[in-house]
Amino acid sequence: MTTLTAPPVAPGQRPQLRARRLPLVASIGIAVAALAVAAVLVYGTDIGGTALVLALAVVFYLVGIFVASNAVEGRRQARNRIWSALIHSAFVLALLPLVSVVWTLVDNGFDRLDGNFFGTSMNNIGARDPNGGAYHAIIGTLEQVGIATLITVPLGIACAIYIVEYGRGRFAQIIRFFVDVMTGIPSIVAGLFVLAFWILIVSPYFNNGRPGYSGFAASLALSVLMLPTIVRSTEEMLRLVPAPLREGSYALGIPKWKTILRIVLPTALPGIVTGVMLAVARAAGETAPVLLVAGGGAAINFNPFENNQSSLALFVYQQAGDASRYAPARAWAAALTLVALVLVLTIAAKLLARRNRFGR
């Protein structure tokens, strides 16, 4: 039980009960002591490294904080501190991979981020040439993902609106079932589908009878991958819109289509933007579809409808497998550029959605 103490009060005043609390200094001291004991135990016996030190330090800290809190605050507060420490530990554990990835990318790729990397392509770059950049890959990624977004966002949002607002019966269930199935489609399957349909059947009609690889074909493959993510996320966001908002609009005589456009969609906009950016992030990091239907290339190609086109993900894949001593630095720099590009797009989309929300 938590120990309660009543401080001295003047005559005529009502006493106030205060629970005894473990000082913050004690918690910090227990953490430092746990880390020191774990380090001495691990390094003194030479049974492990830093990871084992941290793991044992957490265990020792939990034991120490429970004993100290139980003695000062009582068993109930001690259990609360244990669960709080476990929750914070889980958060740190989940954050470590992200921090590790970001640090690895910055540490290995930052040195190669210069004007030559952003302003040149790999055209006419030999194995012994330290120059060469990812300008052609950046252009390809922006065009392919941009076209895929223009194709997928209207289709995905319209499909989600139908499922939530109009869909009743078996047809809506069939749509939802196929959307769930498409969520698990491997990217290589999407690339093969576009290769078999668009490249080998449709594109010869526009390319003098020859199959035409292009960035647009890669956009079609990326659209197949983006569509289920946008549909499912938009569907869930539309379902979270409170029903009284719709009912109040209907009570004022506003048509259903205008209620959806003016009330439902703006209310769900932040969640929809998040789903769209998740789909964009996945599409920007895909390699197999671009390799199959766009072919890649070392030269700059601004036209997504003709000739081969590369992307940042494909550029990373190619440079990582290149035998040149300068290729790994290019691969790390391209990976860092890809992550930064997705981050900038996500922040811009969030700010735009927030601005539209405050503007209403």
Short mmCIF file of C-alpha atoms in Angstrom, two decimals:
data_model
loop_
_atom_site.label_atom_id
_atom_site.label_comp_id
_atom_site.label_asym_id
_atom_site.label_seq_id
_atom_site.Cartn_x
_atom_site.Cartn_y
_atom_site.Cartn_z
CA MET A 1 0.00 0.00 0.00
CA THR A 2 1.10 3.57 -0.65
CA THR A 3 2.32 5.29 2.50
CA LEU A 4 0.44 8.51 3.26
CA THR A 5 1.80 11.16 5.60
CA ALA A 6 0.10 14.20 7.04
CA PRO A 7 2.39 17.23 7.33
CA PRO A 8 2.08 19.51 10.35
CA VAL A 9 -0.74 22.03 10.04
CA ALA A 10 -1.65 25.14 11.95
CA PRO A 11 -4.65 25.11 14.29
CA GLY A 12 -7.92 25.51 12.39
CA GLN A 13 -6.55 24.23 9.06
CA ARG A 14 -7.57 20.96 7.44
CA PRO A 15 -4.74 18.41 7.13
CA GLN A 16 -3.68 17.36 3.61
CA LEU A 17 -2.61 13.81 2.86
CA ARG A 18 0.47 13.43 0.68
CA ALA A 19 1.86 10.21 -0.77
CA ARG A 20 5.54 9.54 -0.26
CA ARG A 21 7.36 9.69 -3.60
CA LEU A 22 10.67 8.23 -4.70
CA PRO A 23 12.96 11.15 -5.63
CA LEU A 24 14.11 11.53 -9.22
CA VAL A 25 17.69 11.47 -8.03
CA ALA A 26 17.12 7.99 -6.64
CA SER A 27 15.81 6.73 -9.99
CA ILE A 28 18.81 8.18 -11.80
CA GLY A 29 21.17 6.70 -9.24
CA ILE A 30 19.60 3.27 -9.61
CA ALA A 31 19.97 3.49 -13.40
CA VAL A 32 23.63 4.50 -13.16
CA ALA A 33 24.34 1.78 -10.61
CA ALA A 34 22.61 -0.85 -12.76
CA LEU A 35 24.65 0.18 -15.80
CA ALA A 36 27.88 0.10 -13.81
CA VAL A 37 27.18 -3.34 -12.31
CA ALA A 38 26.23 -4.73 -15.72
CA ALA A 39 29.41 -3.31 -17.31
CA VAL A 40 31.63 -4.72 -14.59
CA LEU A 41 29.95 -8.11 -14.80
CA VAL A 42 30.07 -8.39 -18.62
CA TYR A 43 33.45 -6.83 -19.32
CA GLY A 44 35.04 -8.32 -16.22
CA THR A 45 34.11 -11.86 -17.20
CA ASP A 46 34.42 -11.18 -20.95
CA ILE A 47 31.10 -12.85 -21.75
CA GLY A 48 29.66 -10.30 -24.17
CA GLY A 49 29.59 -6.79 -25.52
CA THR A 50 27.59 -3.59 -25.34
CA ALA A 51 24.26 -5.21 -26.19
CA LEU A 52 24.53 -7.61 -23.25
CA VAL A 53 25.55 -4.75 -20.95
CA LEU A 54 22.43 -2.79 -21.87
CA ALA A 55 20.18 -5.84 -21.51
CA LEU A 56 21.52 -6.68 -18.06
CA ALA A 57 21.39 -3.02 -17.05
CA VAL A 58 17.67 -2.93 -17.83
CA VAL A 59 17.08 -6.07 -15.76
CA PHE A 60 19.09 -4.71 -12.81
CA TYR A 61 17.32 -1.37 -13.06
CA LEU A 62 13.87 -3.01 -12.96
CA VAL A 63 14.84 -5.01 -9.89
CA GLY A 64 16.37 -2.00 -8.17
CA ILE A 65 13.52 0.39 -8.91
CA PHE A 66 10.98 -2.17 -7.70
CA VAL A 67 12.80 -2.70 -4.41
CA ALA A 68 13.30 1.03 -3.80
CA SER A 69 9.77 2.01 -4.80
CA ASN A 70 8.25 -0.80 -2.75
CA ALA A 71 10.14 0.38 0.32
CA VAL A 72 9.26 4.06 -0.10
CA GLU A 73 5.96 4.23 -2.01
CA GLY A 74 4.37 0.84 -1.50
CA ARG A 75 3.75 -2.22 -3.69
CA ARG A 76 1.08 -0.62 -5.86
CA GLN A 77 3.29 2.26 -6.95
CA ALA A 78 6.23 -0.13 -7.37
CA ARG A 79 4.23 -2.20 -9.87
CA ASN A 80 3.23 0.99 -11.67
CA ARG A 81 6.89 2.01 -11.96
CA ILE A 82 7.84 -1.43 -13.30
CA TRP A 83 5.22 -1.31 -16.04
CA SER A 84 6.12 2.29 -16.92
CA ALA A 85 9.78 1.29 -17.22
CA LEU A 86 8.85 -1.68 -19.43
CA ILE A 87 6.76 0.55 -21.71
CA HIS A 88 9.57 3.08 -22.05
CA SER A 89 12.04 0.28 -22.70
CA ALA A 90 9.82 -1.09 -25.45
CA PHE A 91 9.67 2.36 -27.03
CA VAL A 92 13.46 2.70 -26.97
CA LEU A 93 13.83 -0.83 -28.35
CA ALA A 94 11.48 0.00 -31.23
CA LEU A 95 13.30 3.27 -31.89
CA LEU A 96 16.78 1.73 -32.01
CA PRO A 97 16.46 0.13 -35.50
CA LEU A 98 15.23 3.41 -37.00
CA VAL A 99 18.03 5.40 -35.39
CA SER A 100 20.55 2.78 -36.47
CA VAL A 101 19.38 2.87 -40.10
CA VAL A 102 19.40 6.67 -40.25
CA TRP A 103 22.83 6.88 -38.63
CA THR A 104 24.25 4.24 -40.98
CA LEU A 105 22.90 6.06 -44.03
CA VAL A 106 24.22 9.44 -42.91
CA ASP A 107 27.60 8.04 -41.86
CA ASN A 108 28.19 6.19 -45.15
CA GLY A 109 26.42 8.40 -47.67
CA PHE A 110 26.87 11.99 -46.54
CA ASP A 111 30.40 12.41 -47.88
CA ARG A 112 29.29 11.65 -51.45
CA LEU A 113 26.45 14.18 -51.45
CA ASP A 114 27.92 16.90 -53.62
CA GLY A 115 27.16 18.82 -56.79
CA ASN A 116 28.59 16.10 -59.00
CA PHE A 117 26.29 13.48 -57.47
CA PHE A 118 23.14 15.56 -57.90
CA GLY A 119 24.05 17.12 -61.24
CA THR A 120 25.41 14.24 -63.34
CA SER A 121 24.37 10.78 -64.44
CA MET A 122 26.28 7.52 -64.90
CA ASN A 123 26.48 7.92 -68.67
CA ASN A 124 30.05 7.28 -69.92
CA ILE A 125 31.29 6.63 -66.37
CA GLY A 126 33.84 3.81 -66.16
CA ALA A 127 34.80 1.55 -63.28
CA ARG A 128 37.86 3.69 -62.45
CA ASP A 129 36.04 7.02 -62.66
CA PRO A 130 35.24 8.46 -59.22
CA ASN A 131 32.65 10.83 -60.67
CA GLY A 132 29.11 10.04 -61.69
CA GLY A 133 25.87 10.75 -59.91
CA ALA A 134 22.21 9.89 -59.57
CA TYR A 135 20.59 12.80 -61.40
CA HIS A 136 18.96 10.45 -63.91
CA ALA A 137 17.72 8.21 -61.09
CA ILE A 138 16.25 11.13 -59.15
CA ILE A 139 14.37 12.31 -62.25
CA GLY A 140 13.10 8.78 -62.87
CA THR A 141 11.90 8.34 -59.29
CA LEU A 142 10.05 11.66 -59.25
CA GLU A 143 8.34 11.03 -62.58
CA GLN A 144 7.44 7.38 -61.96
CA VAL A 145 6.11 7.91 -58.44
CA GLY A 146 4.37 11.14 -59.48
CA ILE A 147 2.51 9.47 -62.35
CA ALA A 148 1.65 6.48 -60.17
CA THR A 149 0.26 8.84 -57.52
CA LEU A 150 -1.86 10.71 -60.06
CA ILE A 151 -3.30 7.41 -61.25
CA THR A 152 -3.80 5.74 -57.90
CA VAL A 153 -5.03 8.45 -55.53
CA PRO A 154 -8.30 9.23 -57.37
CA LEU A 155 -9.01 5.54 -57.95
CA GLY A 156 -8.19 4.56 -54.38
CA ILE A 157 -10.22 7.33 -52.77
CA ALA A 158 -13.18 6.71 -55.09
CA CYS A 159 -13.09 2.99 -54.31
CA ALA A 160 -12.97 3.66 -50.57
CA ILE A 161 -15.87 6.13 -50.82
CA TYR A 162 -17.95 3.52 -52.63
CA ILE A 163 -17.20 0.84 -50.04
CA VAL A 164 -18.00 3.08 -47.05
CA GLU A 165 -20.77 5.34 -48.32
CA TYR A 166 -22.55 3.37 -51.06
CA GLY A 167 -21.37 -0.22 -50.99
CA ARG A 168 -23.93 -2.70 -49.75
CA GLY A 169 -24.18 -6.42 -50.32
CA ARG A 170 -21.99 -8.90 -52.12
CA PHE A 171 -20.36 -6.52 -54.62
CA ALA A 172 -18.79 -4.38 -51.88
CA GLN A 173 -17.57 -7.53 -50.13
CA ILE A 174 -15.97 -8.75 -53.36
CA ILE A 175 -14.17 -5.41 -53.81
CA ARG A 176 -12.92 -5.48 -50.23
CA PHE A 177 -11.75 -9.08 -50.66
CA PHE A 178 -9.73 -8.31 -53.79
CA VAL A 179 -8.23 -5.23 -52.16
CA ASP A 180 -7.07 -7.40 -49.27
CA VAL A 181 -5.61 -9.92 -51.72
CA MET A 182 -3.78 -7.18 -53.62
CA THR A 183 -2.22 -5.96 -50.38
CA GLY A 184 -0.07 -9.07 -50.24
CA ILE A 185 0.97 -9.18 -53.89
CA PRO A 186 4.78 -9.25 -54.24
CA SER A 187 6.24 -6.40 -56.25
CA ILE A 188 7.77 -8.80 -58.77
CA VAL A 189 4.28 -10.09 -59.61
CA ALA A 190 3.06 -6.55 -60.29
CA GLY A 191 6.06 -6.03 -62.56
CA LEU A 192 5.39 -9.27 -64.42
CA PHE A 193 1.74 -8.35 -64.89
CA VAL A 194 2.62 -4.99 -66.48
CA LEU A 195 5.36 -6.67 -68.53
CA ALA A 196 2.95 -9.27 -69.92
CA PHE A 197 0.07 -6.87 -70.52
CA TRP A 198 1.46 -3.41 -71.27
CA ILE A 199 4.97 -4.07 -72.59
CA LEU A 200 4.28 -7.14 -74.71
CA ILE A 201 0.67 -6.50 -75.83
CA VAL A 202 -0.22 -2.80 -75.68
CA SER A 203 3.05 -0.93 -76.22
CA PRO A 204 3.84 -2.50 -79.65
CA TYR A 205 0.83 -0.63 -81.09
CA PHE A 206 2.53 2.67 -80.19
CA ASN A 207 6.13 1.63 -80.91
CA ASN A 208 6.12 0.32 -84.50
CA GLY A 209 5.41 -3.25 -83.42
CA ARG A 210 8.25 -3.43 -80.87
CA PRO A 211 7.82 -3.72 -77.09
CA GLY A 212 8.57 -0.40 -75.43
CA TYR A 213 10.13 -0.19 -72.01
CA SER A 214 9.46 3.11 -70.30
CA GLY A 215 9.05 4.91 -67.02
CA PHE A 216 5.28 5.00 -67.58
CA ALA A 217 5.21 1.21 -67.51
CA ALA A 218 7.01 1.35 -64.16
CA SER A 219 4.37 3.81 -62.95
CA LEU A 220 1.64 1.31 -63.87
CA ALA A 221 3.40 -1.40 -61.87
CA LEU A 222 3.83 0.93 -58.91
CA SER A 223 0.13 1.84 -59.15
CA VAL A 224 -0.79 -1.81 -58.64
CA LEU A 225 1.24 -1.79 -55.42
CA MET A 226 -0.03 1.57 -54.18
CA LEU A 227 -3.75 1.03 -54.80
CA PRO A 228 -4.60 -1.41 -51.96
CA THR A 229 -2.74 0.67 -49.38
CA ILE A 230 -4.61 3.83 -50.34
CA VAL A 231 -7.98 2.06 -50.47
CA ARG A 232 -7.62 0.40 -47.07
CA SER A 233 -6.24 3.46 -45.27
CA THR A 234 -8.87 5.77 -46.79
CA GLU A 235 -11.63 3.31 -45.95
CA GLU A 236 -10.59 3.21 -42.30
CA MET A 237 -10.34 7.00 -42.10
CA LEU A 238 -13.80 7.46 -43.63
CA ARG A 239 -15.27 5.03 -41.11
CA LEU A 240 -13.81 7.11 -38.27
CA VAL A 241 -15.76 10.21 -39.34
CA PRO A 242 -18.56 10.63 -36.74
CA ALA A 243 -22.03 9.75 -38.02
CA PRO A 244 -23.62 12.93 -36.50
CA LEU A 245 -21.62 15.02 -39.00
CA ARG A 246 -23.29 13.22 -41.87
CA GLU A 247 -26.71 13.28 -40.20
CA GLY A 248 -26.48 17.01 -39.50
CA SER A 249 -25.64 17.67 -43.12
CA TYR A 250 -28.52 15.52 -44.34
CA ALA A 251 -30.86 17.31 -41.93
CA LEU A 252 -29.95 20.61 -43.58
CA GLY A 253 -30.94 19.20 -46.96
CA ILE A 254 -27.41 18.86 -48.35
CA PRO A 255 -27.11 16.06 -50.95
CA LYS A 256 -25.06 13.00 -50.10
CA TRP A 257 -22.38 13.65 -52.72
CA LYS A 258 -21.83 17.18 -51.45
CA THR A 259 -21.74 15.92 -47.85
CA ILE A 260 -18.97 13.52 -48.81
CA LEU A 261 -16.98 16.20 -50.63
CA ARG A 262 -17.49 19.05 -48.16
CA ILE A 263 -17.64 17.30 -44.80
CA VAL A 264 -16.52 13.67 -44.83
CA LEU A 265 -13.38 13.95 -46.95
CA PRO A 266 -12.03 17.15 -45.30
CA THR A 267 -12.55 15.58 -41.87
CA ALA A 268 -10.64 12.45 -42.86
CA LEU A 269 -8.00 14.32 -44.88
CA PRO A 270 -5.05 14.00 -42.42
CA GLY A 271 -5.47 10.22 -42.25
CA ILE A 272 -5.90 9.94 -46.01
CA VAL A 273 -2.70 11.92 -46.57
CA THR A 274 -0.86 9.58 -44.21
CA GLY A 275 -2.07 6.55 -46.15
CA VAL A 276 -1.09 8.11 -49.46
CA MET A 277 2.41 8.91 -48.20
CA LEU A 278 2.82 5.33 -46.96
CA ALA A 279 1.96 4.13 -50.45
CA VAL A 280 4.35 6.66 -52.00
CA ALA A 281 7.14 5.55 -49.69
CA ARG A 282 6.61 1.93 -50.68
CA ALA A 283 6.51 2.75 -54.38
CA ALA A 284 9.64 4.90 -54.22
CA GLY A 285 11.61 2.03 -52.69
CA GLU A 286 10.60 -0.69 -55.17
CA THR A 287 13.29 -2.12 -57.43
CA ALA A 288 11.90 -5.20 -59.18
CA PRO A 289 9.06 -3.51 -61.15
CA VAL A 290 11.36 -0.76 -62.42
CA LEU A 291 13.99 -3.30 -63.44
CA LEU A 292 11.44 -5.41 -65.33
CA VAL A 293 9.45 -2.78 -67.21
CA ALA A 294 11.64 0.35 -67.26
CA GLY A 295 14.92 -1.42 -67.85
CA GLY A 296 17.06 1.11 -66.05
CA GLY A 297 19.68 3.19 -67.80
CA ALA A 298 22.76 5.30 -67.22
CA ALA A 299 21.62 8.34 -69.24
CA ILE A 300 19.18 11.07 -68.32
CA ASN A 301 15.68 10.55 -69.73
CA PHE A 302 13.07 13.21 -69.06
CA ASN A 303 10.40 11.49 -71.14
CA PRO A 304 8.66 8.77 -69.09
CA PHE A 305 6.82 7.44 -72.15
CA GLU A 306 9.85 6.52 -74.25
CA ASN A 307 13.06 4.53 -73.72
CA ASN A 308 14.55 3.12 -70.57
CA GLN A 309 14.48 5.02 -67.31
CA SER A 310 16.14 4.43 -63.96
CA SER A 311 15.12 5.13 -60.36
CA LEU A 312 16.89 5.67 -57.06
CA ALA A 313 16.02 2.21 -55.76
CA LEU A 314 17.29 0.59 -58.95
CA PHE A 315 20.39 2.80 -58.87
CA VAL A 316 21.16 1.59 -55.33
CA TYR A 317 20.72 -2.02 -56.44
CA GLN A 318 23.01 -1.61 -59.43
CA GLN A 319 25.72 0.29 -57.58
CA ALA A 320 25.68 -2.13 -54.66
CA GLY A 321 26.51 -4.97 -57.04
CA ASP A 322 29.07 -3.04 -59.07
CA ALA A 323 32.72 -4.08 -58.79
CA SER A 324 34.01 -0.50 -58.88
CA ARG A 325 35.63 0.78 -55.69
CA TYR A 326 33.59 3.97 -56.04
CA ALA A 327 30.22 2.23 -56.42
CA PRO A 328 29.44 1.62 -52.70
CA ALA A 329 29.71 5.33 -51.89
CA ARG A 330 27.25 6.11 -54.70
CA ALA A 331 24.87 3.43 -53.40
CA TRP A 332 24.91 4.82 -49.86
CA ALA A 333 24.43 8.38 -51.11
CA ALA A 334 21.50 7.32 -53.30
CA ALA A 335 19.89 5.47 -50.39
CA LEU A 336 20.24 8.54 -48.19
CA THR A 337 18.79 10.70 -50.97
CA LEU A 338 15.81 8.37 -51.32
CA VAL A 339 15.05 8.48 -47.59
CA ALA A 340 15.42 12.27 -47.53
CA LEU A 341 13.17 12.61 -50.58
CA VAL A 342 10.39 10.55 -49.00
CA LEU A 343 10.78 12.50 -45.75
CA VAL A 344 10.50 15.85 -47.52
CA LEU A 345 7.42 14.73 -49.46
CA THR A 346 5.77 13.44 -46.29
CA ILE A 347 6.42 16.66 -44.36
CA ALA A 348 5.17 18.77 -47.28
CA ALA A 349 1.99 16.69 -47.57
CA LYS A 350 1.36 16.91 -43.82
CA LEU A 351 1.84 20.67 -43.80
CA LEU A 352 -0.48 21.06 -46.78
CA ALA A 353 -3.18 18.95 -45.13
CA ARG A 354 -2.79 20.91 -41.88
CA ARG A 355 -3.04 24.22 -43.71
CA ASN A 356 -6.22 23.14 -45.49
CA ARG A 357 -7.67 21.97 -42.18
CA PHE A 358 -7.02 25.31 -40.45
CA GLY A 359 -8.27 27.20 -43.48
CA ARG A 360 -11.77 25.76 -43.21
#
